[in-house]
């Protein structure tokens, strides 16, 4: 073989070696990034769990508040009906005679 052929083969091998080294370096950096993301993701998992738990508690509280609100509305209607019924009945009663306001005490009858 002639020297230019050896030179071409040597540069081909060197180029191939450089490409493999760069590819291996990039894979190493990618692996390091994935490891970092997994570590950060596992740290965030606790926060995600807490947020999910808080969301469920808030939904439960909202359902309870809605239920209580319906109960209070019903109670207000019932009290309004009672007051209306009582005021009608109060107006139907004959006036009572005036009562005397005497203090009882110190020997007074």
mmCIF file of N, CA and C in Angstrom:
data_model
loop_
_atom_site.group_PDB
_atom_site.id
_atom_site.type_symbol
_atom_site.label_atom_id
_atom_site.label_comp_id
_atom_site.label_asym_id
_atom_site.label_seq_id
_atom_site.Cartn_x
_atom_site.Cartn_y
_atom_site.Cartn_z
ATOM 1 N N UNK A 1 0.828 -1.165 0.000
ATOM 2 C CA UNK A 1 0.000 0.000 0.000
ATOM 3 C C UNK A 1 0.888 1.251 0.000
ATOM 4 N N UNK A 2 0.318 2.222 -0.593
ATOM 5 C CA UNK A 2 1.075 3.454 -0.728
ATOM 6 C C UNK A 2 0.817 4.348 0.480
ATOM 7 N N UNK A 3 1.699 5.293 0.705
ATOM 8 C CA UNK A 3 1.535 6.166 1.873
ATOM 9 C C UNK A 3 0.214 6.946 1.874
ATOM 10 N N UNK A 4 -0.293 7.422 0.757
ATOM 11 C CA UNK A 4 -1.574 8.126 0.846
ATOM 12 C C UNK A 4 -2.717 7.223 1.321
ATOM 13 N N UNK A 5 -2.658 5.946 0.991
ATOM 14 C CA UNK A 5 -3.697 5.016 1.437
ATOM 15 C C UNK A 5 -3.598 4.834 2.951
ATOM 16 N N UNK A 6 -2.361 4.683 3.456
ATOM 17 C CA UNK A 6 -2.177 4.567 4.912
ATOM 18 C C UNK A 6 -2.630 5.846 5.614
ATOM 19 N N UNK A 7 -2.333 6.931 5.033
ATOM 20 C CA UNK A 7 -2.752 8.202 5.614
ATOM 21 C C UNK A 7 -4.290 8.319 5.637
ATOM 22 N N UNK A 8 -4.941 7.892 4.586
ATOM 23 C CA UNK A 8 -6.415 7.926 4.516
ATOM 24 C C UNK A 8 -7.015 6.981 5.554
ATOM 25 N N UNK A 9 -6.431 5.792 5.686
ATOM 26 C CA UNK A 9 -6.924 4.839 6.692
ATOM 27 C C UNK A 9 -6.714 5.374 8.112
ATOM 28 N N UNK A 10 -5.579 5.993 8.355
ATOM 29 C CA UNK A 10 -5.296 6.534 9.682
ATOM 30 C C UNK A 10 -6.256 7.674 10.009
ATOM 31 N N UNK A 11 -6.507 8.574 9.044
ATOM 32 C CA UNK A 11 -7.447 9.664 9.308
ATOM 33 C C UNK A 11 -8.865 9.140 9.454
ATOM 34 N N UNK A 12 -9.222 8.090 8.719
ATOM 35 C CA UNK A 12 -10.543 7.481 8.888
ATOM 36 C C UNK A 12 -10.683 6.883 10.287
ATOM 37 N N UNK A 13 -9.674 6.206 10.765
ATOM 38 C CA UNK A 13 -9.703 5.619 12.118
ATOM 39 C C UNK A 13 -9.735 6.718 13.185
ATOM 40 N N UNK A 14 -8.957 7.768 12.985
ATOM 41 C CA UNK A 14 -8.938 8.863 13.959
ATOM 42 C C UNK A 14 -10.299 9.559 13.990
ATOM 43 N N UNK A 15 -10.888 9.801 12.834
ATOM 44 C CA UNK A 15 -12.202 10.425 12.777
ATOM 45 C C UNK A 15 -13.267 9.562 13.435
ATOM 46 N N UNK A 16 -13.179 8.262 13.170
ATOM 47 C CA UNK A 16 -14.124 7.323 13.790
ATOM 48 C C UNK A 16 -13.945 7.292 15.308
ATOM 49 N N UNK A 17 -12.678 7.321 15.765
ATOM 50 C CA UNK A 17 -12.408 7.339 17.205
ATOM 51 C C UNK A 17 -12.968 8.608 17.851
ATOM 52 N N UNK A 18 -12.784 9.752 17.199
ATOM 53 C CA UNK A 18 -13.281 11.018 17.738
ATOM 54 C C UNK A 18 -14.817 10.990 17.812
ATOM 55 N N UNK A 19 -15.462 10.483 16.758
ATOM 56 C CA UNK A 19 -16.923 10.412 16.758
ATOM 57 C C UNK A 19 -17.450 9.495 17.865
ATOM 58 N N UNK A 20 -16.808 8.358 18.075
ATOM 59 C CA UNK A 20 -17.221 7.428 19.137
ATOM 60 C C UNK A 20 -17.001 8.072 20.498
ATOM 61 N N UNK A 21 -15.896 8.801 20.669
ATOM 62 C CA UNK A 21 -15.617 9.461 21.948
ATOM 63 C C UNK A 21 -16.656 10.546 22.227
ATOM 64 N N UNK A 22 -17.010 11.334 21.205
ATOM 65 C CA UNK A 22 -18.019 12.383 21.386
ATOM 66 C C UNK A 22 -19.379 11.751 21.707
ATOM 67 N N UNK A 23 -19.723 10.671 21.006
ATOM 68 C CA UNK A 23 -20.994 9.977 21.250
ATOM 69 C C UNK A 23 -21.043 9.416 22.678
ATOM 70 N N UNK A 24 -19.945 8.808 23.126
ATOM 71 C CA UNK A 24 -19.884 8.272 24.490
ATOM 72 C C UNK A 24 -19.997 9.395 25.514
ATOM 73 N N UNK A 25 -19.339 10.534 25.252
ATOM 74 C CA UNK A 25 -19.417 11.674 26.157
ATOM 75 C C UNK A 25 -20.860 12.183 26.247
ATOM 76 N N UNK A 26 -21.532 12.296 25.094
ATOM 77 C CA UNK A 26 -22.925 12.762 25.086
ATOM 78 C C UNK A 26 -23.845 11.784 25.821
ATOM 79 N N UNK A 27 -23.614 10.497 25.652
ATOM 80 C CA UNK A 27 -24.413 9.506 26.379
ATOM 81 C C UNK A 27 -24.187 9.617 27.885
ATOM 82 N N UNK A 28 -22.940 9.853 28.270
ATOM 83 C CA UNK A 28 -22.642 10.025 29.692
ATOM 84 C C UNK A 28 -23.351 11.241 30.263
ATOM 85 N N UNK A 29 -23.348 12.353 29.539
ATOM 86 C CA UNK A 29 -24.041 13.565 29.995
ATOM 87 C C UNK A 29 -25.547 13.332 30.038
ATOM 88 N N UNK A 30 -26.059 12.610 29.050
ATOM 89 C CA UNK A 30 -27.488 12.316 29.023
ATOM 90 C C UNK A 30 -27.873 11.440 30.216
ATOM 91 N N UNK A 31 -27.050 10.463 30.520
ATOM 92 C CA UNK A 31 -27.298 9.605 31.672
ATOM 93 C C UNK A 31 -27.289 10.415 32.961
ATOM 94 N N UNK A 32 -26.339 11.355 33.041
ATOM 95 C CA UNK A 32 -26.258 12.202 34.233
ATOM 96 C C UNK A 32 -27.508 13.084 34.345
ATOM 97 N N UNK A 33 -27.986 13.612 33.233
ATOM 98 C CA UNK A 33 -29.201 14.430 33.241
ATOM 99 C C UNK A 33 -30.413 13.613 33.662
ATOM 100 N N UNK A 34 -30.522 12.405 33.132
ATOM 101 C CA UNK A 34 -31.653 11.544 33.495
ATOM 102 C C UNK A 34 -31.618 11.222 34.982
ATOM 103 N N UNK A 35 -30.446 10.936 35.512
ATOM 104 C CA UNK A 35 -30.312 10.655 36.943
ATOM 105 C C UNK A 35 -30.739 11.866 37.779
ATOM 106 N N UNK A 36 -30.320 13.056 37.360
ATOM 107 C CA UNK A 36 -30.696 14.280 38.071
ATOM 108 C C UNK A 36 -32.210 14.492 38.014
ATOM 109 N N UNK A 37 -32.795 14.295 36.845
ATOM 110 C CA UNK A 37 -34.249 14.462 36.705
ATOM 111 C C UNK A 37 -35.015 13.452 37.545
ATOM 112 N N UNK A 38 -34.537 12.205 37.593
ATOM 113 C CA UNK A 38 -35.198 11.199 38.430
ATOM 114 C C UNK A 38 -35.121 11.581 39.902
ATOM 115 N N UNK A 39 -33.965 12.071 40.337
ATOM 116 C CA UNK A 39 -33.808 12.471 41.736
ATOM 117 C C UNK A 39 -34.737 13.644 42.061
ATOM 118 N N UNK A 40 -34.775 14.646 41.178
ATOM 119 C CA UNK A 40 -35.663 15.788 41.398
ATOM 120 C C UNK A 40 -37.132 15.370 41.325
ATOM 121 N N UNK A 41 -37.442 14.449 40.431
ATOM 122 C CA UNK A 41 -38.814 13.960 40.306
ATOM 123 C C UNK A 41 -39.267 13.216 41.550
ATOM 124 N N UNK A 42 -38.376 12.430 42.143
ATOM 125 C CA UNK A 42 -38.759 11.715 43.366
ATOM 126 C C UNK A 42 -38.921 12.694 44.532
ATOM 127 N N UNK A 43 -38.141 13.780 44.516
ATOM 128 C CA UNK A 43 -38.305 14.795 45.563
ATOM 129 C C UNK A 43 -39.635 15.514 45.390
ATOM 130 N N UNK A 44 -40.054 15.722 44.150
ATOM 131 C CA UNK A 44 -41.323 16.398 43.884
ATOM 132 C C UNK A 44 -42.527 15.485 44.090
ATOM 133 N N UNK A 45 -42.298 14.180 44.137
ATOM 134 C CA UNK A 45 -43.415 13.251 44.315
ATOM 135 C C UNK A 45 -44.128 13.481 45.641
ATOM 136 N N UNK A 46 -43.374 13.796 46.683
ATOM 137 C CA UNK A 46 -43.992 14.099 47.978
ATOM 138 C C UNK A 46 -44.883 15.325 47.898
ATOM 139 N N UNK A 47 -44.424 16.327 47.164
ATOM 140 C CA UNK A 47 -45.232 17.537 46.995
ATOM 141 C C UNK A 47 -46.481 17.219 46.193
ATOM 142 N N UNK A 48 -46.327 16.414 45.147
ATOM 143 C CA UNK A 48 -47.499 16.016 44.343
ATOM 144 C C UNK A 48 -48.515 15.265 45.196
ATOM 145 N N UNK A 49 -48.033 14.363 46.036
ATOM 146 C CA UNK A 49 -48.940 13.614 46.906
ATOM 147 C C UNK A 49 -49.671 14.548 47.865
ATOM 148 N N UNK A 50 -48.947 15.511 48.421
ATOM 149 C CA UNK A 50 -49.572 16.463 49.346
ATOM 150 C C UNK A 50 -50.615 17.317 48.632
ATOM 151 N N UNK A 51 -50.308 17.742 47.419
ATOM 152 C CA UNK A 51 -51.263 18.549 46.653
ATOM 153 C C UNK A 51 -52.507 17.725 46.321
ATOM 154 N N UNK A 52 -52.317 16.477 45.964
ATOM 155 C CA UNK A 52 -53.458 15.602 45.669
ATOM 156 C C UNK A 52 -54.318 15.414 46.909
ATOM 157 N N UNK A 53 -53.679 15.179 48.050
ATOM 158 C CA UNK A 53 -54.418 15.000 49.300
ATOM 159 C C UNK A 53 -55.182 16.272 49.655
ATOM 160 N N UNK A 54 -54.540 17.419 49.491
ATOM 161 C CA UNK A 54 -55.187 18.701 49.780
ATOM 162 C C UNK A 54 -56.356 18.950 48.833
ATOM 163 N N UNK A 55 -56.203 18.585 47.581
ATOM 164 C CA UNK A 55 -57.288 18.743 46.609
ATOM 165 C C UNK A 55 -58.485 17.902 47.002
ATOM 166 N N UNK A 56 -58.238 16.670 47.415
ATOM 167 C CA UNK A 56 -59.339 15.796 47.835
ATOM 168 C C UNK A 56 -60.019 16.365 49.073
ATOM 169 N N UNK A 57 -59.240 16.864 50.018
ATOM 170 C CA UNK A 57 -59.827 17.453 51.224
ATOM 171 C C UNK A 57 -60.646 18.699 50.884
ATOM 172 N N UNK A 58 -60.160 19.504 49.949
ATOM 173 C CA UNK A 58 -60.902 20.703 49.561
ATOM 174 C C UNK A 58 -62.210 20.335 48.864
ATOM 175 N N UNK A 59 -62.189 19.292 48.031
ATOM 176 C CA UNK A 59 -63.415 18.860 47.361
ATOM 177 C C UNK A 59 -64.418 18.338 48.382
ATOM 178 N N UNK A 60 -63.924 17.599 49.365
ATOM 179 C CA UNK A 60 -64.803 17.088 50.418
ATOM 180 C C UNK A 60 -65.387 18.243 51.220
ATOM 181 N N UNK A 61 -64.553 19.211 51.565
ATOM 182 C CA UNK A 61 -65.038 20.371 52.318
ATOM 183 C C UNK A 61 -66.059 21.158 51.503
ATOM 184 N N UNK A 62 -65.815 21.296 50.198
ATOM 185 C CA UNK A 62 -66.759 22.019 49.343
ATOM 186 C C UNK A 62 -68.092 21.286 49.283
ATOM 187 N N UNK A 63 -68.061 19.965 49.206
ATOM 188 C CA UNK A 63 -69.301 19.186 49.200
ATOM 189 C C UNK A 63 -70.033 19.350 50.533
ATOM 190 N N UNK A 64 -69.278 19.332 51.634
ATOM 191 C CA UNK A 64 -69.895 19.530 52.950
ATOM 192 C C UNK A 64 -70.503 20.922 53.072
ATOM 193 N N UNK A 65 -69.798 21.928 52.580
ATOM 194 C CA UNK A 65 -70.315 23.301 52.644
ATOM 195 C C UNK A 65 -71.585 23.423 51.822
ATOM 196 N N UNK A 66 -71.615 22.799 50.654
ATOM 197 C CA UNK A 66 -72.815 22.830 49.817
ATOM 198 C C UNK A 66 -73.980 22.170 50.539
ATOM 199 N N UNK A 67 -73.712 21.042 51.179
ATOM 200 C CA UNK A 67 -74.757 20.327 51.917
ATOM 201 C C UNK A 67 -75.274 21.183 53.074
ATOM 202 N N UNK A 68 -74.363 21.777 53.820
ATOM 203 C CA UNK A 68 -74.752 22.629 54.956
ATOM 204 C C UNK A 68 -75.522 23.851 54.459
ATOM 205 N N UNK A 69 -75.101 24.403 53.335
ATOM 206 C CA UNK A 69 -75.789 25.566 52.768
ATOM 207 C C UNK A 69 -77.234 25.219 52.422
ATOM 208 N N UNK A 70 -77.438 24.029 51.838
ATOM 209 C CA UNK A 70 -78.812 23.591 51.543
ATOM 210 C C UNK A 70 -79.614 23.425 52.827
ATOM 211 N N UNK A 71 -78.974 22.855 53.850
ATOM 212 C CA UNK A 71 -79.675 22.672 55.126
ATOM 213 C C UNK A 71 -80.046 24.011 55.744
ATOM 214 N N UNK A 72 -79.120 24.978 55.705
ATOM 215 C CA UNK A 72 -79.386 26.291 56.284
ATOM 216 C C UNK A 72 -80.494 26.996 55.504
ATOM 217 N N UNK A 73 -80.495 26.852 54.186
ATOM 218 C CA UNK A 73 -81.558 27.461 53.381
ATOM 219 C C UNK A 73 -82.904 26.872 53.754
ATOM 220 N N UNK A 74 -82.953 25.549 53.928
ATOM 221 C CA UNK A 74 -84.190 24.902 54.358
ATOM 222 C C UNK A 74 -84.603 25.371 55.739
ATOM 223 N N UNK A 75 -83.644 25.528 56.614
ATOM 224 C CA UNK A 75 -83.933 25.999 57.970
ATOM 225 C C UNK A 75 -84.462 27.431 57.936
ATOM 226 N N UNK A 76 -83.873 28.267 57.091
ATOM 227 C CA UNK A 76 -84.354 29.643 56.970
ATOM 228 C C UNK A 76 -85.788 29.671 56.457
ATOM 229 N N UNK A 77 -86.088 28.826 55.471
ATOM 230 C CA UNK A 77 -87.470 28.763 54.968
ATOM 231 C C UNK A 77 -88.414 28.295 56.062
ATOM 232 N N UNK A 78 -87.993 27.280 56.814
ATOM 233 C CA UNK A 78 -88.840 26.769 57.899
ATOM 234 C C UNK A 78 -89.076 27.846 58.953
ATOM 235 N N UNK A 79 -88.008 28.545 59.350
ATOM 236 C CA UNK A 79 -88.166 29.604 60.348
ATOM 237 C C UNK A 79 -89.043 30.730 59.812
ATOM 238 N N UNK A 80 -88.892 31.043 58.550
ATOM 239 C CA UNK A 80 -89.733 32.071 57.948
ATOM 240 C C UNK A 80 -91.194 31.647 57.967
ATOM 241 N N UNK A 81 -91.442 30.381 57.659
ATOM 242 C CA UNK A 81 -92.814 29.871 57.703
ATOM 243 C C UNK A 81 -93.357 29.908 59.124
ATOM 244 N N UNK A 82 -92.528 29.543 60.084
ATOM 245 C CA UNK A 82 -92.975 29.551 61.480
ATOM 246 C C UNK A 82 -93.290 30.978 61.910
ATOM 247 N N UNK A 83 -92.416 31.912 61.583
ATOM 248 C CA UNK A 83 -92.644 33.299 61.961
ATOM 249 C C UNK A 83 -93.896 33.821 61.287
ATOM 250 N N UNK A 84 -94.082 33.502 60.025
ATOM 251 C CA UNK A 84 -95.277 33.940 59.307
ATOM 252 C C UNK A 84 -96.530 33.338 59.931
ATOM 253 N N UNK A 85 -96.478 32.039 60.222
ATOM 254 C CA UNK A 85 -97.626 31.388 60.861
ATOM 255 C C UNK A 85 -97.889 31.990 62.229
ATOM 256 N N UNK A 86 -96.853 32.215 63.000
ATOM 257 C CA UNK A 86 -97.018 32.762 64.355
ATOM 258 C C UNK A 86 -97.533 34.200 64.297
ATOM 259 N N UNK A 87 -97.022 34.966 63.328
ATOM 260 C CA UNK A 87 -97.482 36.359 63.264
ATOM 261 C C UNK A 87 -98.951 36.406 62.873
ATOM 262 N N UNK A 88 -99.383 35.483 62.017
ATOM 263 C CA UNK A 88 -100.808 35.420 61.677
ATOM 264 C C UNK A 88 -101.622 35.040 62.907
ATOM 265 N N UNK A 89 -101.128 34.067 63.634
ATOM 266 C CA UNK A 89 -101.841 33.629 64.838
ATOM 267 C C UNK A 89 -101.819 34.723 65.898
ATOM 268 N N UNK A 90 -100.695 35.442 65.978
ATOM 269 C CA UNK A 90 -100.593 36.511 66.964
ATOM 270 C C UNK A 90 -101.622 37.601 66.672
ATOM 271 N N UNK A 91 -101.801 37.876 65.402
ATOM 272 C CA UNK A 91 -102.776 38.901 65.036
ATOM 273 C C UNK A 91 -104.203 38.431 65.280
ATOM 274 N N UNK A 92 -104.424 37.131 65.258
ATOM 275 C CA UNK A 92 -105.764 36.598 65.471
ATOM 276 C C UNK A 92 -106.145 36.572 66.951
ATOM 277 N N UNK A 93 -105.184 36.612 67.856
ATOM 278 C CA UNK A 93 -105.488 36.549 69.282
ATOM 279 C C UNK A 93 -106.106 37.859 69.748
ATOM 280 N N UNK A 94 -107.057 37.746 70.664
ATOM 281 C CA UNK A 94 -107.642 38.973 71.212
ATOM 282 C C UNK A 94 -106.616 39.674 72.081
ATOM 283 N N UNK A 95 -106.698 40.983 72.188
ATOM 284 C CA UNK A 95 -105.725 41.701 73.011
ATOM 285 C C UNK A 95 -105.855 41.283 74.465
ATOM 286 N N UNK A 96 -104.733 41.160 75.120
ATOM 287 C CA UNK A 96 -104.745 40.761 76.530
ATOM 288 C C UNK A 96 -104.895 42.005 77.399
ATOM 289 N N UNK A 97 -105.486 41.841 78.550
ATOM 290 C CA UNK A 97 -105.633 42.987 79.453
ATOM 291 C C UNK A 97 -104.269 43.433 79.943
ATOM 292 N N UNK A 98 -104.095 44.714 80.190
ATOM 293 C CA UNK A 98 -102.798 45.190 80.672
ATOM 294 C C UNK A 98 -102.504 44.637 82.051
ATOM 295 N N UNK A 99 -101.257 44.271 82.245
ATOM 296 C CA UNK A 99 -100.836 43.742 83.545
ATOM 297 C C UNK A 99 -100.180 44.852 84.341
ATOM 298 N N UNK A 100 -100.399 44.767 85.616
ATOM 299 C CA UNK A 100 -99.744 45.759 86.466
ATOM 300 C C UNK A 100 -98.314 45.321 86.724
ATOM 301 N N UNK A 101 -97.482 46.269 86.805
ATOM 302 C CA UNK A 101 -96.061 45.960 87.032
ATOM 303 C C UNK A 101 -95.714 46.379 88.448
ATOM 304 N N UNK A 102 -95.819 45.472 89.301
ATOM 305 C CA UNK A 102 -95.448 45.735 90.696
ATOM 306 C C UNK A 102 -94.182 44.969 91.008
ATOM 307 N N UNK A 103 -93.413 45.582 91.775
ATOM 308 C CA UNK A 103 -92.225 44.891 92.255
ATOM 309 C C UNK A 103 -92.589 44.067 93.464
ATOM 310 N N UNK A 104 -92.105 42.897 93.449
ATOM 311 C CA UNK A 104 -92.316 42.077 94.639
ATOM 312 C C UNK A 104 -90.993 42.018 95.366
ATOM 313 N N UNK A 105 -91.048 42.337 96.568
ATOM 314 C CA UNK A 105 -89.830 42.353 97.382
ATOM 315 C C UNK A 105 -90.036 43.282 98.542
ATOM 316 N N UNK A 106 -89.290 43.182 99.550
ATOM 317 C CA UNK A 106 -89.312 43.977 100.768
ATOM 318 C C UNK A 106 -90.692 43.988 101.410
ATOM 319 N N UNK A 107 -91.328 42.861 101.373
ATOM 320 C CA UNK A 107 -92.577 42.749 102.120
ATOM 321 C C UNK A 107 -93.786 43.225 101.326
ATOM 322 N N UNK A 108 -93.659 43.639 100.071
ATOM 323 C CA UNK A 108 -94.824 44.044 99.306
ATOM 324 C C UNK A 108 -95.474 42.805 98.725
ATOM 325 N N UNK A 109 -96.843 42.816 98.661
ATOM 326 C CA UNK A 109 -97.530 41.626 98.145
ATOM 327 C C UNK A 109 -97.393 41.466 96.660
#
